[in-house]
CSV table of N, CA and C in Angstrom, one decimal:
chain,number,residue,atom,x,y,z
P,1,MET,N,-14.6,6.2,-0.7
P,1,MET,CA,-13.6,6.2,0.4
P,1,MET,C,-12.4,7.1,-0.1
P,2,GLU,N,-11.9,7.8,0.8
P,2,GLU,CA,-10.7,8.7,0.6
P,2,GLU,C,-9.5,7.8,0.3
P,3,SER,N,-8.6,8.2,-0.5
P,3,SER,CA,-7.4,7.4,-0.8
P,3,SER,C,-6.7,7.1,0.4
P,4,VAL,N,-6.2,5.8,0.5
P,4,VAL,CA,-5.4,5.4,1.6
P,4,VAL,C,-3.9,5.6,1.4
P,5,VAL,N,-3.6,6.1,0.2
P,5,VAL,CA,-2.2,6.4,-0.2
P,5,VAL,C,-2.0,7.9,-0.2
P,6,VAL,N,-1.0,8.3,0.5
P,6,VAL,CA,-0.6,9.7,0.6
P,6,VAL,C,0.8,10.0,0.2
P,7,ARG,N,1.1,11.2,-0.3
P,7,ARG,CA,2.5,11.6,-0.5
P,7,ARG,C,2.7,12.9,0.3
P,8,ASP,N,3.6,12.9,1.2
P,8,ASP,CA,3.9,14.0,2.0
P,8,ASP,C,5.4,14.2,2.0
P,9,PRO,N,5.9,15.3,1.5
P,9,PRO,CA,7.3,15.6,1.4
P,9,PRO,C,8.0,15.4,2.8
P,10,GLY,N,7.3,15.6,3.9
P,10,GLY,CA,7.9,15.5,5.2
P,10,GLY,C,7.9,14.0,5.8
P,11,THR,N,7.3,13.1,5.0
P,11,THR,CA,7.2,11.7,5.5
P,11,THR,C,7.8,10.8,4.5
P,12,MET,N,8.8,10.1,4.9
P,12,MET,CA,9.5,9.1,4.0
P,12,MET,C,9.9,9.7,2.6
P,13,SER,N,10.4,11.0,2.7
P,13,SER,CA,10.9,11.7,1.5
P,13,SER,C,9.9,11.8,0.4
P,14,GLY,N,8.6,11.8,0.8
P,14,GLY,CA,7.5,12.0,-0.2
P,14,GLY,C,7.1,10.8,-0.9
P,15,GLU,N,7.7,9.6,-0.6
P,15,GLU,CA,7.3,8.4,-1.3
P,15,GLU,C,5.9,8.0,-0.8
P,16,PRO,N,5.1,7.4,-1.6
P,16,PRO,CA,3.7,7.0,-1.2
P,16,PRO,C,3.7,6.1,0.0
P,17,THR,N,2.9,6.5,1.0
P,17,THR,CA,2.8,5.7,2.2
P,17,THR,C,1.3,5.5,2.5
P,18,PHE,N,1.0,4.5,3.3
P,18,PHE,CA,-0.4,4.3,3.8
P,18,PHE,C,-0.7,5.5,4.7
P,19,ARG,N,-1.9,6.1,4.5
P,19,ARG,CA,-2.4,7.2,5.3
P,19,ARG,C,-2.2,6.9,6.8
P,20,GLY,N,-1.6,7.8,7.5
P,20,GLY,CA,-1.5,7.7,9.0
P,20,GLY,C,-0.4,6.8,9.5
P,21,THR,N,0.4,6.3,8.5
P,21,THR,CA,1.5,5.4,8.9
P,21,THR,C,2.8,5.9,8.2
P,22,ARG,N,3.9,5.3,8.5
P,22,ARG,CA,5.2,5.5,7.8
P,22,ARG,C,5.5,4.3,6.9
P,23,VAL,N,4.5,3.5,6.6
P,23,VAL,CA,4.7,2.3,5.8
P,23,VAL,C,4.6,2.6,4.3
P,24,LEU,N,5.7,2.3,3.6
P,24,LEU,CA,5.7,2.6,2.2
P,24,LEU,C,4.7,1.6,1.4
P,25,VAL,N,4.0,2.2,0.5
P,25,VAL,CA,3.1,1.3,-0.3
P,25,VAL,C,4.0,0.3,-1.1
P,26,ARG,N,5.1,0.8,-1.5
P,26,ARG,CA,6.1,-0.1,-2.2
P,26,ARG,C,6.3,-1.4,-1.5
P,27,THR,N,6.3,-1.3,-0.1
P,27,THR,CA,6.6,-2.5,0.7
P,27,THR,C,5.5,-3.6,0.4
P,28,LEU,N,4.3,-3.2,0.3
P,28,LEU,CA,3.2,-4.1,0.0
P,28,LEU,C,3.5,-4.8,-1.3
P,29,PHE,N,3.8,-4.1,-2.3
P,29,PHE,CA,4.1,-4.7,-3.6
P,29,PHE,C,5.4,-5.5,-3.6
P,30,ASP,N,6.4,-5.1,-2.8
P,30,ASP,CA,7.6,-5.9,-2.7
P,30,ASP,C,7.3,-7.3,-2.0
P,31,TYR,N,6.4,-7.3,-1.0
P,31,TYR,CA,6.0,-8.5,-0.3
P,31,TYR,C,5.3,-9.4,-1.3
P,32,LEU,N,4.4,-8.9,-2.0
P,32,LEU,CA,3.6,-9.7,-3.0
P,32,LEU,C,4.5,-10.2,-4.1
P,33,GLU,N,5.3,-9.4,-4.6
P,33,GLU,CA,6.2,-9.8,-5.7
P,33,GLU,C,7.2,-10.9,-5.3
P,34,ALA,N,7.6,-10.9,-4.0
P,34,ALA,CA,8.5,-11.9,-3.5
P,34,ALA,C,7.7,-13.2,-3.2
P,35,GLY,N,6.4,-13.2,-3.4
P,35,GLY,CA,5.6,-14.5,-3.2
P,35,GLY,C,5.0,-14.6,-1.8
P,36,HIS,N,5.1,-13.6,-1.0
P,36,HIS,CA,4.5,-13.6,0.3
P,36,HIS,C,3.0,-13.3,0.2
P,37,SER,N,2.3,-13.7,1.2
P,37,SER,CA,0.9,-13.5,1.2
P,37,SER,C,0.6,-12.1,1.8
P,38,LEU,N,-0.6,-11.7,1.6
P,38,LEU,CA,-1.1,-10.4,2.2
P,38,LEU,C,-1.1,-10.6,3.7
P,39,GLU,N,-1.4,-11.8,4.2
P,39,GLU,CA,-1.4,-12.0,5.6
P,39,GLU,C,-0.1,-11.7,6.2
P,40,ARG,N,1.0,-12.2,5.5
P,40,ARG,CA,2.3,-12.0,6.1
P,40,ARG,C,2.7,-10.5,6.1
P,41,PHE,N,2.3,-9.7,5.1
P,41,PHE,CA,2.5,-8.3,5.1
P,41,PHE,C,1.8,-7.7,6.2
P,42,LEU,N,0.5,-8.0,6.4
P,42,LEU,CA,-0.3,-7.4,7.5
P,42,LEU,C,0.3,-7.8,8.9
P,43,ASP,N,0.8,-9.0,9.0
P,43,ASP,CA,1.4,-9.4,10.3
P,43,ASP,C,2.6,-8.5,10.6
P,44,GLY,N,3.4,-8.2,9.5
P,44,GLY,CA,4.6,-7.4,9.7
P,44,GLY,C,4.4,-5.9,9.9
P,45,PHE,N,3.2,-5.5,9.5
P,45,PHE,CA,2.9,-4.0,9.5
P,45,PHE,C,1.5,-3.8,10.1
P,46,PRO,N,1.4,-4.0,11.4
P,46,PRO,CA,0.1,-3.9,12.0
P,46,PRO,C,-0.6,-2.6,12.0
P,47,THR,N,0.1,-1.5,11.6
P,47,THR,CA,-0.6,-0.2,11.4
P,47,THR,C,-1.3,-0.1,10.1
P,48,VAL,N,-1.2,-1.1,9.2
P,48,VAL,CA,-1.9,-1.1,8.0
P,48,VAL,C,-3.0,-2.2,8.1
P,49,SER,N,-4.2,-1.7,7.9
P,49,SER,CA,-5.4,-2.7,8.0
P,49,SER,C,-5.6,-3.4,6.7
P,50,ARG,N,-6.3,-4.5,6.7
P,50,ARG,CA,-6.6,-5.3,5.5
P,50,ARG,C,-7.3,-4.4,4.5
P,51,GLU,N,-8.3,-3.6,5.1
P,51,GLU,CA,-9.0,-2.7,4.2
P,51,GLU,C,-8.1,-1.7,3.5
P,52,MET,N,-7.1,-1.2,4.2
P,52,MET,CA,-6.2,-0.2,3.6
P,52,MET,C,-5.4,-0.9,2.5
P,53,ALA,N,-4.9,-2.1,2.8
P,53,ALA,CA,-4.1,-2.8,1.8
P,53,ALA,C,-4.9,-3.1,0.5
P,54,THR,N,-6.1,-3.6,0.7
P,54,THR,CA,-6.9,-4.0,-0.5
P,54,THR,C,-7.3,-2.8,-1.2
P,55,HIS,N,-7.6,-1.7,-0.5
P,55,HIS,CA,-7.9,-0.4,-1.2
P,55,HIS,C,-6.8,0.1,-2.0
P,56,ALA,N,-5.6,0.0,-1.5
P,56,ALA,CA,-4.4,0.5,-2.2
P,56,ALA,C,-4.2,-0.4,-3.5
P,57,LEU,N,-4.4,-1.7,-3.4
P,57,LEU,CA,-4.3,-2.6,-4.5
P,57,LEU,C,-5.4,-2.2,-5.6
P,58,GLU,N,-6.6,-1.9,-5.1
P,58,GLU,CA,-7.6,-1.5,-6.0
P,58,GLU,C,-7.3,-0.2,-6.7
P,59,GLU,N,-6.7,0.8,-6.0
P,59,GLU,CA,-6.3,2.0,-6.6
P,59,GLU,C,-5.3,1.8,-7.7
P,60,ALA,N,-4.3,1.0,-7.4
P,60,ALA,CA,-3.3,0.7,-8.4
P,60,ALA,C,-3.9,0.0,-9.6
P,61,LYS,N,-4.8,-0.9,-9.4
P,61,LYS,CA,-5.5,-1.6,-10.5
P,61,LYS,C,-6.2,-0.6,-11.4
P,62,GLU,N,-7.0,0.2,-10.7
P,62,GLU,CA,-7.8,1.2,-11.5
P,62,GLU,C,-6.9,2.2,-12.2
P,63,SER,N,-5.8,2.6,-11.6
P,63,SER,CA,-4.9,3.5,-12.3
P,63,SER,C,-4.3,2.8,-13.6
P,64,LEU,N,-3.9,1.6,-13.5
P,64,LEU,CA,-3.4,0.9,-14.6
P,64,LEU,C,-4.4,0.7,-15.7
P,65,LEU,N,-5.6,0.3,-15.3
P,65,LEU,CA,-6.6,0.0,-16.3
P,65,LEU,C,-7.2,1.2,-17.0
P,66,SER,N,-7.2,2.3,-16.3
P,66,SER,CA,-7.8,3.5,-16.8
P,66,SER,C,-6.8,4.3,-17.7
P,67,SER,N,-5.6,3.8,-17.7
P,67,SER,CA,-4.6,4.5,-18.6
P,67,SER,C,-4.6,4.1,-20.0
P,68,HIS,N,-5.4,3.1,-20.4
P,68,HIS,CA,-5.5,2.6,-21.7
P,68,HIS,C,-6.6,3.3,-22.5
């Protein structure tokens, strides 16, 4: 699957967003860090699908684990 996270200097100042949206990936992590569920995030950002969110989390996990 193609990455669901994109960086475009013309969108949200180049911060990572979910492909095809203006939703910052950071927002997903902020929700989870604050103790909110994935469901609550998805309810608040309907342009992000469950598949996109879980894929972004998997990408982050793989990035962290492969750096060792």
